PDB file of C-alpha atoms in Angstrom:
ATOM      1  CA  UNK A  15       3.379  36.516 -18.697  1.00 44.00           C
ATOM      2  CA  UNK A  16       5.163  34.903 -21.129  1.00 43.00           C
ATOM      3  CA  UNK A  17       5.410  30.671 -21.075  1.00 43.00           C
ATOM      4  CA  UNK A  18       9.131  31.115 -19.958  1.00 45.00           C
ATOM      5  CA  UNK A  19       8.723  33.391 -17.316  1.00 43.00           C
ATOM      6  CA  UNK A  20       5.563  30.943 -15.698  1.00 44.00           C
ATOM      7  CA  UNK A  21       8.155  28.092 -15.849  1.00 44.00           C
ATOM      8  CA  UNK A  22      10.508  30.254 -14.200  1.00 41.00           C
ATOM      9  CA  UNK A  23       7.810  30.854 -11.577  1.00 48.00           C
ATOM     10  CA  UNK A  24       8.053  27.199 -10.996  1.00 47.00           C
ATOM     11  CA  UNK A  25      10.374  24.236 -11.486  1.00 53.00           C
ATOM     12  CA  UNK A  26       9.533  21.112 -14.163  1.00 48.00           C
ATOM     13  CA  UNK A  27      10.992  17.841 -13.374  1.00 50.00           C
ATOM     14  CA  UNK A  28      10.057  14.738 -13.976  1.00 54.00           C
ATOM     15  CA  UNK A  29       8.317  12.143 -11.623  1.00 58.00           C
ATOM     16  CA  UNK A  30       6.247   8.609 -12.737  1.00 60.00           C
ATOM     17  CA  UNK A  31       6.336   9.439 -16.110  1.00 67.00           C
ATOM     18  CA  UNK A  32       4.379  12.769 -15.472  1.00 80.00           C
ATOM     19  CA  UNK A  33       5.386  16.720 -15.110  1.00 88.00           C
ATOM     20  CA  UNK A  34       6.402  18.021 -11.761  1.00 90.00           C
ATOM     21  CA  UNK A  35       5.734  21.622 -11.315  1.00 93.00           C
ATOM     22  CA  UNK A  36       6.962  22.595  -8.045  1.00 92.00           C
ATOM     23  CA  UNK A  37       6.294  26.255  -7.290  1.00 93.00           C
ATOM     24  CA  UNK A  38       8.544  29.224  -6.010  1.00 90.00           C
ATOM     25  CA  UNK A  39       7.247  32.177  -6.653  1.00 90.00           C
ATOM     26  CA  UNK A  40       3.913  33.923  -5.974  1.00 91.00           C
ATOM     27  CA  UNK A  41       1.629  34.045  -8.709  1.00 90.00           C
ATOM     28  CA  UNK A  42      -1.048  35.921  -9.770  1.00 92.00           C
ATOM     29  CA  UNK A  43      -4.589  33.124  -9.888  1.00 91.00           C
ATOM     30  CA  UNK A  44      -5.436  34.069 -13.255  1.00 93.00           C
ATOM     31  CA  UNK A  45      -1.763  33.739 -14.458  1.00 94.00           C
ATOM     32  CA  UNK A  46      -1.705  30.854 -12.575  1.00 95.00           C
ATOM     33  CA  UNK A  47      -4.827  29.240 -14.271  1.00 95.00           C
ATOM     34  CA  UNK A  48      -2.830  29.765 -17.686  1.00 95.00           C
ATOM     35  CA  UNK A  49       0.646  28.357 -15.794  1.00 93.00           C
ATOM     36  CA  UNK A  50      -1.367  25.324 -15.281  1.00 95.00           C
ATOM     37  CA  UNK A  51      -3.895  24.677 -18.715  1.00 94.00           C
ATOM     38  CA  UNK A  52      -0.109  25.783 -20.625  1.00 93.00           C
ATOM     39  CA  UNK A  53       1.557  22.540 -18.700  1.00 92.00           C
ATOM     40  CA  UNK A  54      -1.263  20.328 -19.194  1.00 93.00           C
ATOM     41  CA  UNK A  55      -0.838  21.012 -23.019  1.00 93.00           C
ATOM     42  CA  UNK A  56       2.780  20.459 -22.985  1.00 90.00           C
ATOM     43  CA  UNK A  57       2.513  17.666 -20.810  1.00 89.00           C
ATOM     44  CA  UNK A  58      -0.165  15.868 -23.603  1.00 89.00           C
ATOM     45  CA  UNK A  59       1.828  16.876 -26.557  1.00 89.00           C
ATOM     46  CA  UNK A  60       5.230  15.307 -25.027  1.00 88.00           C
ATOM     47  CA  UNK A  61       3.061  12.437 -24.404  1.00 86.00           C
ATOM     48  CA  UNK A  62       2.893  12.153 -20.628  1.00 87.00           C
ATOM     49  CA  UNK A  63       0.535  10.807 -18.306  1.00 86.00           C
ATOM     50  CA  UNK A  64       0.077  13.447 -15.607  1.00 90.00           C
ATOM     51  CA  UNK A  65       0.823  16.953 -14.107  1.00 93.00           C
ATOM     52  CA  UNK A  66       2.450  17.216  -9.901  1.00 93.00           C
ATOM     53  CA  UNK A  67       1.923  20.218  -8.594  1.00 95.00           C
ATOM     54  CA  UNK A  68       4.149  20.805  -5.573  1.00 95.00           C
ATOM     55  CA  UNK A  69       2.329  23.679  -3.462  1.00 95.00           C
ATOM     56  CA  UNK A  70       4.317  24.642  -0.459  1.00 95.00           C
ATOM     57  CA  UNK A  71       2.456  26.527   2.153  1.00 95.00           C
ATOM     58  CA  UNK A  72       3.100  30.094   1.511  1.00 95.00           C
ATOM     59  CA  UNK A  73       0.788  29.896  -1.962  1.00 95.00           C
ATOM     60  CA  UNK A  74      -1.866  28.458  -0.698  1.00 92.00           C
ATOM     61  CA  UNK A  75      -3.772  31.344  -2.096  1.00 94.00           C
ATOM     62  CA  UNK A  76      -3.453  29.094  -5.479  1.00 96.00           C
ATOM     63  CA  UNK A  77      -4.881  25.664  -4.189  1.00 96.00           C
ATOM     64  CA  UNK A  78      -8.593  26.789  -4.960  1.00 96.00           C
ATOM     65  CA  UNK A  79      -8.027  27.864  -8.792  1.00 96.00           C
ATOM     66  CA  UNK A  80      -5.550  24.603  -9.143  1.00 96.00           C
ATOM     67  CA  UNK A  81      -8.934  22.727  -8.021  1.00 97.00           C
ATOM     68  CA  UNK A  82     -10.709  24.258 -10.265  1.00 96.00           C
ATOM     69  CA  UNK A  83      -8.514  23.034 -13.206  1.00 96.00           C
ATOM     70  CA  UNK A  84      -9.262  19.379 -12.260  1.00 95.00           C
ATOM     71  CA  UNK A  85      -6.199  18.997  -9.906  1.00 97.00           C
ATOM     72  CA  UNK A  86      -6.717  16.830  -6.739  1.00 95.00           C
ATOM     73  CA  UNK A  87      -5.027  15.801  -3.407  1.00 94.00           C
ATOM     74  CA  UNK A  88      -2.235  13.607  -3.468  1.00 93.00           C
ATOM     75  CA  UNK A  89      -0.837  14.243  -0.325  1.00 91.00           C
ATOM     76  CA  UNK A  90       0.365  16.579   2.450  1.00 90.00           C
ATOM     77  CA  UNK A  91       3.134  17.417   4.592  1.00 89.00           C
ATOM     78  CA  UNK A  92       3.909  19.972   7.029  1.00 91.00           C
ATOM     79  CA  UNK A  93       5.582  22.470   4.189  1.00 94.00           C
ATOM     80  CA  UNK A  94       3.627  21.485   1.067  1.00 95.00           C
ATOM     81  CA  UNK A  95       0.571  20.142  -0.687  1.00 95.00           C
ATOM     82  CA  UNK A  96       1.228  17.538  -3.613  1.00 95.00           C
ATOM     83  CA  UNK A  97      -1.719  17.287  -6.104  1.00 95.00           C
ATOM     84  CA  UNK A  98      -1.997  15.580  -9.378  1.00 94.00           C
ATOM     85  CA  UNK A  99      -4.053  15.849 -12.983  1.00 94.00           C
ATOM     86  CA  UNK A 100      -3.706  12.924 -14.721  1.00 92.00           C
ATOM     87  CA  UNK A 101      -3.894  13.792 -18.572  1.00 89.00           C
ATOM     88  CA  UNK A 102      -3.324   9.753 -20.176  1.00 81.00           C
ATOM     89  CA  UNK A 103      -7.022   8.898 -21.499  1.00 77.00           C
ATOM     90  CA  UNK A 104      -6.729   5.099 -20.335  1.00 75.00           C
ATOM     91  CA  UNK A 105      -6.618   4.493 -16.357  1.00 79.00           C
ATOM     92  CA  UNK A 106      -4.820   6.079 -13.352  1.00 81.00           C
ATOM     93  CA  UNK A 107      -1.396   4.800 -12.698  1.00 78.00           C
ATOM     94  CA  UNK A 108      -0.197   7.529 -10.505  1.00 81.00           C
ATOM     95  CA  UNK A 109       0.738   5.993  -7.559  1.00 79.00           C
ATOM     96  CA  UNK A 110      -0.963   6.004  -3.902  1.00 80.00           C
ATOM     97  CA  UNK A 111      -0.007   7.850  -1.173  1.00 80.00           C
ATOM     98  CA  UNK A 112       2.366   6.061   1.368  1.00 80.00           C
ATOM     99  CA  UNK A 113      -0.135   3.772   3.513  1.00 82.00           C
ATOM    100  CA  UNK A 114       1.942   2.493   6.371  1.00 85.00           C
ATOM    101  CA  UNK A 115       3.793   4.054   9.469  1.00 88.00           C
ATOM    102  CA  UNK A 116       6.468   2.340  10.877  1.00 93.00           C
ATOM    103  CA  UNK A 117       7.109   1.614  14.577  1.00 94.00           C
ATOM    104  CA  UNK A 118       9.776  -0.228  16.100  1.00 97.00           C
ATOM    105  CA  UNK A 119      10.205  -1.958  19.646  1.00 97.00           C
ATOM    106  CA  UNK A 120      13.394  -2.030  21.363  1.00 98.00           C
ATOM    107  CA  UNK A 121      14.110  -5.614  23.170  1.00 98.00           C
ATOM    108  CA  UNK A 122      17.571  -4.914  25.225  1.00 98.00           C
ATOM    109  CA  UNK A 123      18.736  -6.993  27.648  1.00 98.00           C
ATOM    110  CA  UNK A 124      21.445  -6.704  29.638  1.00 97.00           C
ATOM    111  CA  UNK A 125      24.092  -9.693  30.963  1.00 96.00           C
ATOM    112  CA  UNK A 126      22.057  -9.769  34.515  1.00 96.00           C
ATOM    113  CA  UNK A 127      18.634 -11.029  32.252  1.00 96.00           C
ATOM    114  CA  UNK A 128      17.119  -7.256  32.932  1.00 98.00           C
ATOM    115  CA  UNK A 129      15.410  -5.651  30.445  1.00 98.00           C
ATOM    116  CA  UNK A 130      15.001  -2.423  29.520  1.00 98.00           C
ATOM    117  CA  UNK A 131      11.591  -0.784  30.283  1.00 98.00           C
ATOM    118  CA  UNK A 132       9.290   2.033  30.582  1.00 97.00           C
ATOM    119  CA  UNK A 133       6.070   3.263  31.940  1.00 97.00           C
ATOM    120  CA  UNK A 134       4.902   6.083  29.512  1.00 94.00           C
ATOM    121  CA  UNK A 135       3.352   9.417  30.772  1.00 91.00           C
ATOM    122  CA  UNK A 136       0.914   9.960  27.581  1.00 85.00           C
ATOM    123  CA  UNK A 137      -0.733   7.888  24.685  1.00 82.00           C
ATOM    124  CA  UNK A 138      -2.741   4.534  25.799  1.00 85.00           C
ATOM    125  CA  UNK A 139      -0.684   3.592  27.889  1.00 89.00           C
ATOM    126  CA  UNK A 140      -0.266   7.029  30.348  1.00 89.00           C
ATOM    127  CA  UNK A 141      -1.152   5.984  34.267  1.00 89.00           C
ATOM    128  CA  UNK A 142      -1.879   2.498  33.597  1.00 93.00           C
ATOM    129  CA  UNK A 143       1.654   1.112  35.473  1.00 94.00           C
ATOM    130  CA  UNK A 144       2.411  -1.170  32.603  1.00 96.00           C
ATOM    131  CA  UNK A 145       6.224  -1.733  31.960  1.00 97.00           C
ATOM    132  CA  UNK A 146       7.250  -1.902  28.249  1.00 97.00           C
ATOM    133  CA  UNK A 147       9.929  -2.356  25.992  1.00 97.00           C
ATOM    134  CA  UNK A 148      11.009   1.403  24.604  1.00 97.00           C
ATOM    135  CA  UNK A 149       8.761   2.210  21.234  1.00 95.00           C
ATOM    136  CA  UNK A 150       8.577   4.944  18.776  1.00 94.00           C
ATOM    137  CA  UNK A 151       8.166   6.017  14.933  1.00 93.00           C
ATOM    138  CA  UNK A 152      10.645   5.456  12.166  1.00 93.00           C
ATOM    139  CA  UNK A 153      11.081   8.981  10.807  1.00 91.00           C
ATOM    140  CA  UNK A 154      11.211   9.410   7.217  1.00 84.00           C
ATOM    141  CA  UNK A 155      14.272   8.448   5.373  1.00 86.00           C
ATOM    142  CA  UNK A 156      15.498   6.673   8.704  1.00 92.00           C
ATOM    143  CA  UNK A 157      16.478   3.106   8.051  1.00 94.00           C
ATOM    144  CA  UNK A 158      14.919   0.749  11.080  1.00 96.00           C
ATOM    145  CA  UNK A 159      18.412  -0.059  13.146  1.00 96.00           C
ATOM    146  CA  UNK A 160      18.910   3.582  13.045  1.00 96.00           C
ATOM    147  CA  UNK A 161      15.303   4.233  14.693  1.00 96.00           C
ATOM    148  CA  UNK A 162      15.703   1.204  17.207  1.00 97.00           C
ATOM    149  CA  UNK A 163      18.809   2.852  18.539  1.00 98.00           C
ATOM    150  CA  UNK A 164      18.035   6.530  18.317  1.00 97.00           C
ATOM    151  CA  UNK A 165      14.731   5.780  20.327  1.00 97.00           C
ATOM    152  CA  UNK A 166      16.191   3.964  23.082  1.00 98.00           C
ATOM    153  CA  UNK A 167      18.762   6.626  23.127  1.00 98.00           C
ATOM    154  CA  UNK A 168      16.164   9.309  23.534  1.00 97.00           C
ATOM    155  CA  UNK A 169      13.630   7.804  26.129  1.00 97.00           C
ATOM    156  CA  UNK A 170      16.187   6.489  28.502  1.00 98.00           C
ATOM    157  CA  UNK A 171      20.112   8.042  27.321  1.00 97.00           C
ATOM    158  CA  UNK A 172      21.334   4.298  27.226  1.00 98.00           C
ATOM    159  CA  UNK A 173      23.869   3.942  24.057  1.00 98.00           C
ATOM    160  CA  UNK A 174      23.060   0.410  22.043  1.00 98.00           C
ATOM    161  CA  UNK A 175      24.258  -1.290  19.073  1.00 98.00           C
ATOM    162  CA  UNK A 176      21.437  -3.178  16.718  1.00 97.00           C
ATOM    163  CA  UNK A 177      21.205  -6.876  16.441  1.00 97.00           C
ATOM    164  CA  UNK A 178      18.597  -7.916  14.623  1.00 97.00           C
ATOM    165  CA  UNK A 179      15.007  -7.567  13.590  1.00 97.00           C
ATOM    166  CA  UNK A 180      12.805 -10.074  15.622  1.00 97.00           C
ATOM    167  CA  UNK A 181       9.142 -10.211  14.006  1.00 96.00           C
ATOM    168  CA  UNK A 182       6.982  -7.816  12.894  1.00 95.00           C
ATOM    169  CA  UNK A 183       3.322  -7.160  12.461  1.00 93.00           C
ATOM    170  CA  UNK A 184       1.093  -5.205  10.023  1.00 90.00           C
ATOM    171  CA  UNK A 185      -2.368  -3.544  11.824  1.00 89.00           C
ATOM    172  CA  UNK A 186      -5.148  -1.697   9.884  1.00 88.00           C
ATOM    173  CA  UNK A 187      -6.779   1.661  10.956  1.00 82.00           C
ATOM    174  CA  UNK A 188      -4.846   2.753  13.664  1.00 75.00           C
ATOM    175  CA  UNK A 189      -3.516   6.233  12.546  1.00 70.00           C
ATOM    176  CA  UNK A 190      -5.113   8.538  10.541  1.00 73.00           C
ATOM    177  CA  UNK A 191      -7.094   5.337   9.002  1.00 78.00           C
ATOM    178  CA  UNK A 192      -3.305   3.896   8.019  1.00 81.00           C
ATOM    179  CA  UNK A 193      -2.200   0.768   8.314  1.00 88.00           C
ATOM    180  CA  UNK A 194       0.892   0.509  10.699  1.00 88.00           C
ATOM    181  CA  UNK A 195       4.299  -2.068  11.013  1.00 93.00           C
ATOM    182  CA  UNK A 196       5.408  -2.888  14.444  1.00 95.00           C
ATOM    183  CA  UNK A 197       8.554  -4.131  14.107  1.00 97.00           C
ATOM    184  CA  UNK A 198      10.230  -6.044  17.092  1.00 97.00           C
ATOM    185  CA  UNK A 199      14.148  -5.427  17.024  1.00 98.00           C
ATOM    186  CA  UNK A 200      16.956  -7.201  19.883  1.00 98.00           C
ATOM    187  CA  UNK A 201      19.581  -4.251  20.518  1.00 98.00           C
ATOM    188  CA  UNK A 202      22.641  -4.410  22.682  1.00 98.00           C
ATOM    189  CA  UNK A 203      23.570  -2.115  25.754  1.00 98.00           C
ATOM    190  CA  UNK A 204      26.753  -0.090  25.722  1.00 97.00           C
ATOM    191  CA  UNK A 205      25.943   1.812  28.547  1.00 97.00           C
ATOM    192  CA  UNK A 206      23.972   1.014  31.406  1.00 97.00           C
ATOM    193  CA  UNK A 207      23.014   4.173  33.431  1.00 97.00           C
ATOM    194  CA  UNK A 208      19.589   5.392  32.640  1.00 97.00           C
ATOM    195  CA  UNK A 209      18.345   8.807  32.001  1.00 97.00           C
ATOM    196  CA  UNK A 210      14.890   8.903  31.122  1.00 95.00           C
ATOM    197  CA  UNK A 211      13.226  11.193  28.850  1.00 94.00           C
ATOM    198  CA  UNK A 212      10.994  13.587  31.379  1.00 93.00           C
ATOM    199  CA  UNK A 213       8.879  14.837  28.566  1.00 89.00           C
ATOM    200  CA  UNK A 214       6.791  11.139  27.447  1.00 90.00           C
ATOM    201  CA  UNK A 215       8.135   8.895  30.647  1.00 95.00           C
ATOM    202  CA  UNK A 216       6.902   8.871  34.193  1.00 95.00           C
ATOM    203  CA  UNK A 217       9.251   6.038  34.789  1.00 96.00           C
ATOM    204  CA  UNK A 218      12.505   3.580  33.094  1.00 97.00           C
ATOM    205  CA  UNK A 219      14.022   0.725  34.933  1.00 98.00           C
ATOM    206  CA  UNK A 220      16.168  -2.317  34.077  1.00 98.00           C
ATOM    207  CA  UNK A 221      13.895  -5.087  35.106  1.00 98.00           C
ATOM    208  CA  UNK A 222      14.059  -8.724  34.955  1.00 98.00           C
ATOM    209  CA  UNK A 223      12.794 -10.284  32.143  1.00 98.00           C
ATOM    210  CA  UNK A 224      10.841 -12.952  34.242  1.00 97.00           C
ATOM    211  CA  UNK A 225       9.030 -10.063  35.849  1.00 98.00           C
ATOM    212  CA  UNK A 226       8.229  -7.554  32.615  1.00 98.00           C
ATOM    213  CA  UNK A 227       6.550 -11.256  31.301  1.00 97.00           C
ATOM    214  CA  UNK A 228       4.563 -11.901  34.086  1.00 97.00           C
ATOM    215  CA  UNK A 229       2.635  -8.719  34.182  1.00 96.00           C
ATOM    216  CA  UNK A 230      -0.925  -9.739  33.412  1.00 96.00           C
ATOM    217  CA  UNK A 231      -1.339  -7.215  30.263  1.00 94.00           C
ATOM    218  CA  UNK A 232       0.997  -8.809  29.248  1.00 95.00           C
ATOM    219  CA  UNK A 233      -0.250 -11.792  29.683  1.00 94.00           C
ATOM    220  CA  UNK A 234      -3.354 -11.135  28.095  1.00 94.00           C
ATOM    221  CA  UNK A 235      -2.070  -9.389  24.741  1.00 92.00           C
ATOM    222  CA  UNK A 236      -1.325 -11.450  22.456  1.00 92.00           C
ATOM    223  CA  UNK A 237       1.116  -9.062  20.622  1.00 91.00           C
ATOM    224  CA  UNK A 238       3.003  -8.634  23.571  1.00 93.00           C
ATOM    225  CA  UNK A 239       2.510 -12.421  24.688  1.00 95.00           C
ATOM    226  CA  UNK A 240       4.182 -13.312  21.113  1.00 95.00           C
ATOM    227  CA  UNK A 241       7.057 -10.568  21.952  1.00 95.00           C
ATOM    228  CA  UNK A 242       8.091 -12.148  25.193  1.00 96.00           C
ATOM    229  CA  UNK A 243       8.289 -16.397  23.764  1.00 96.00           C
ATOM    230  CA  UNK A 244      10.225 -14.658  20.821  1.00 97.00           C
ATOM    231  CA  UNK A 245      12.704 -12.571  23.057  1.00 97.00           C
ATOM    232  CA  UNK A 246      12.832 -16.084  25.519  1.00 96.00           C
ATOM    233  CA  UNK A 247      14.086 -17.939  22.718  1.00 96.00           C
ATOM    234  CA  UNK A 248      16.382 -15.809  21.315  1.00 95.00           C
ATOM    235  CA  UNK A 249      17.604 -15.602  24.571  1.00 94.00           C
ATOM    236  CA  UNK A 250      18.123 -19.187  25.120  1.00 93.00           C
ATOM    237  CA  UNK A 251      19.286 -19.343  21.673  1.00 92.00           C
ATOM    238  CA  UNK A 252      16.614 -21.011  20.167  1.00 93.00           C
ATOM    239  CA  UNK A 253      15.584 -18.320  17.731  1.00 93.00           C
ATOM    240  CA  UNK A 254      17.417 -16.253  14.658  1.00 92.00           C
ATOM    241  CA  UNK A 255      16.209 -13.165  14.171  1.00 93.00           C
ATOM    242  CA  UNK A 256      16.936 -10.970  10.850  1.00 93.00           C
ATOM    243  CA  UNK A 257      20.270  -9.213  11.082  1.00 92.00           C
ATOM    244  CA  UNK A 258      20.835  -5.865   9.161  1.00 90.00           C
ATOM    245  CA  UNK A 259      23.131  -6.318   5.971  1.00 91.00           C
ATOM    246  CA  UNK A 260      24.546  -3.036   3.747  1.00 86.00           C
ATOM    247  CA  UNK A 261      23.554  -3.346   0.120  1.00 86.00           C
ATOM    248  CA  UNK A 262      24.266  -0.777  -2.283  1.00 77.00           C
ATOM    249  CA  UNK A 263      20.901   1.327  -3.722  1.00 65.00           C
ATOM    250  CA  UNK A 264      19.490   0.854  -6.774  1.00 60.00           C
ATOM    251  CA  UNK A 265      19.930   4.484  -7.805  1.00 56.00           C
ATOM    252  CA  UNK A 266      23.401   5.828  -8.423  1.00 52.00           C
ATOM    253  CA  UNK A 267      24.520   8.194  -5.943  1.00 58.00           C
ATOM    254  CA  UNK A 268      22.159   6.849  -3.472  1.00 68.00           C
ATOM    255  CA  UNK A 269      23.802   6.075  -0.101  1.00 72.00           C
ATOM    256  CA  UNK A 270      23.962   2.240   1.110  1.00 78.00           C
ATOM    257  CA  UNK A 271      20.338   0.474   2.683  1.00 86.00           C
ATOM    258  CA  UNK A 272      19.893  -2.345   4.688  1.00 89.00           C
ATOM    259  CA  UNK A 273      18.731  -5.794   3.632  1.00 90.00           C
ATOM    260  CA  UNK A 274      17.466  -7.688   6.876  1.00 90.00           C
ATOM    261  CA  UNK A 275      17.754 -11.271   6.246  1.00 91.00           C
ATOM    262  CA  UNK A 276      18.835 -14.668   8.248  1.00 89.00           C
ATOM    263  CA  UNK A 277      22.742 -14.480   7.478  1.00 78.00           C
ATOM    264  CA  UNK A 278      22.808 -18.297   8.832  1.00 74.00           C
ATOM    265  CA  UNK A 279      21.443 -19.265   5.409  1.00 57.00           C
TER     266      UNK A 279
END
């Protein structure tokens, strides 16, 4: 196979300084093997750092003989493997995998002092009769105020609008060996009749905040301890949290992010 048709069997692009060789088309190993050595020569004589090889599922038939060639793991998602040579004789730039996970916690309250709060069917939590705020996982490309409401929407059907990021806090090890952000964010009710989600709840209430900060867990987590004089003083208006503010992306063509900052500054 001719250099042109391999490329055509793949895609090149251009990531970190390095080749990105995402491929289409099934492949013969052995043309493969010469796909691969033939970018790694290009990729030196252009002066480049490193090869990505973008491996989606169906050709996995090709990971072994990419090993082979020196490739390694990068990283892995449901569709595709990412692995990497790096070519540049001095030290490894290419950058790590993504290390964090991102969970936020919903603090609503409505004008009676209630809060909104669950009792979850699975997870640590699951039969233990603690009440907490609604929690879940920022999805990828999903700002935070976009989670906060989306999750609070999903566990219990009650419509909110985002007010501000609270706190947050960074843990080690505790997915996958990842670190995680738990991110505390105030949200306010639209709608007040609750549906909750059958599939992860055995149970959502409006409660009174008194009485979600007298339960003894969470009492006796400090986390959660935290949570509750952070969400009193906001509440008695003692506290500023970190509203969400549109700023335009660095990247033309890019849509707008969010900059969460103290706008009383």
């Amino acid at each position: 196979m001719s250099a042109n048709r391999m490329i055509a069997a793949g895609n090149e692009s251009e990531v970190h300084g390095g080749l990105m060789l995402e491929m289409k088309e099934p492949m013969d190993s052995e043309v493969f093997v010469d796909f691969l050595r033939f970018s790694i020569l290009d990729c030196r004589r252009q002066g480049r750092k490193g090869v990505w090889l973008k491996l989606p599922i169906e050709l996995v038939n090709l990971l072994e003989a990419a090993v082979k060639e020196g490739f390694w793991y990068h990283n892995a998602e449901p569709k595709y493997l990412m692995l990497v040579y790096w070519v540049h004789e001095g030290l490894s730039t290419v950058p790590a995998n993504a290390t964090h996970k991102v969970v936020i916690a919903a603090f609503v309250m409505n004008e009676k002092r209630e809060v909104l709060v669950v009792q979850e069917k699975i997870g640590k939590f699951k039969g233990t009769g603690v009440w907490k705020f609604p929690t879940g996982g920022v999805d990828e490309g999903e700002d935070i105020c976009e989670a906060a409401v989306r999750e609070v929407k999903e566990e219990t059907n009650i419509d909110t609008e985002f007010v501000e990021v609270l706190a947050f806090r960074e843990s080690h090890k505790s997915f996958f060996g990842k670190s995680e952000l738990y991110i505390l964010c105030m949200l306010q009710p639209i709608s007040f009749d609750i549906q909750k989600q059958e599939l992860e709840l055995d149970a959502a209430q409006w409660m009174p905040f008194e009485e979600y900060a007298a339960q003894p867990f969470v009492q006796k987590h400090e986390l959660y301890k935290y949570g509750v004089v952070i969400c009193a003083a906001k509440i008695d208006s003692k506290y500023c949290g970190f509203p969400s503010v549109h700023t335009e992306s660095s990247s033309p063509g890019d849509r707008k992010s969010y900059l969460y900052m103290n706008t009383k500054v």
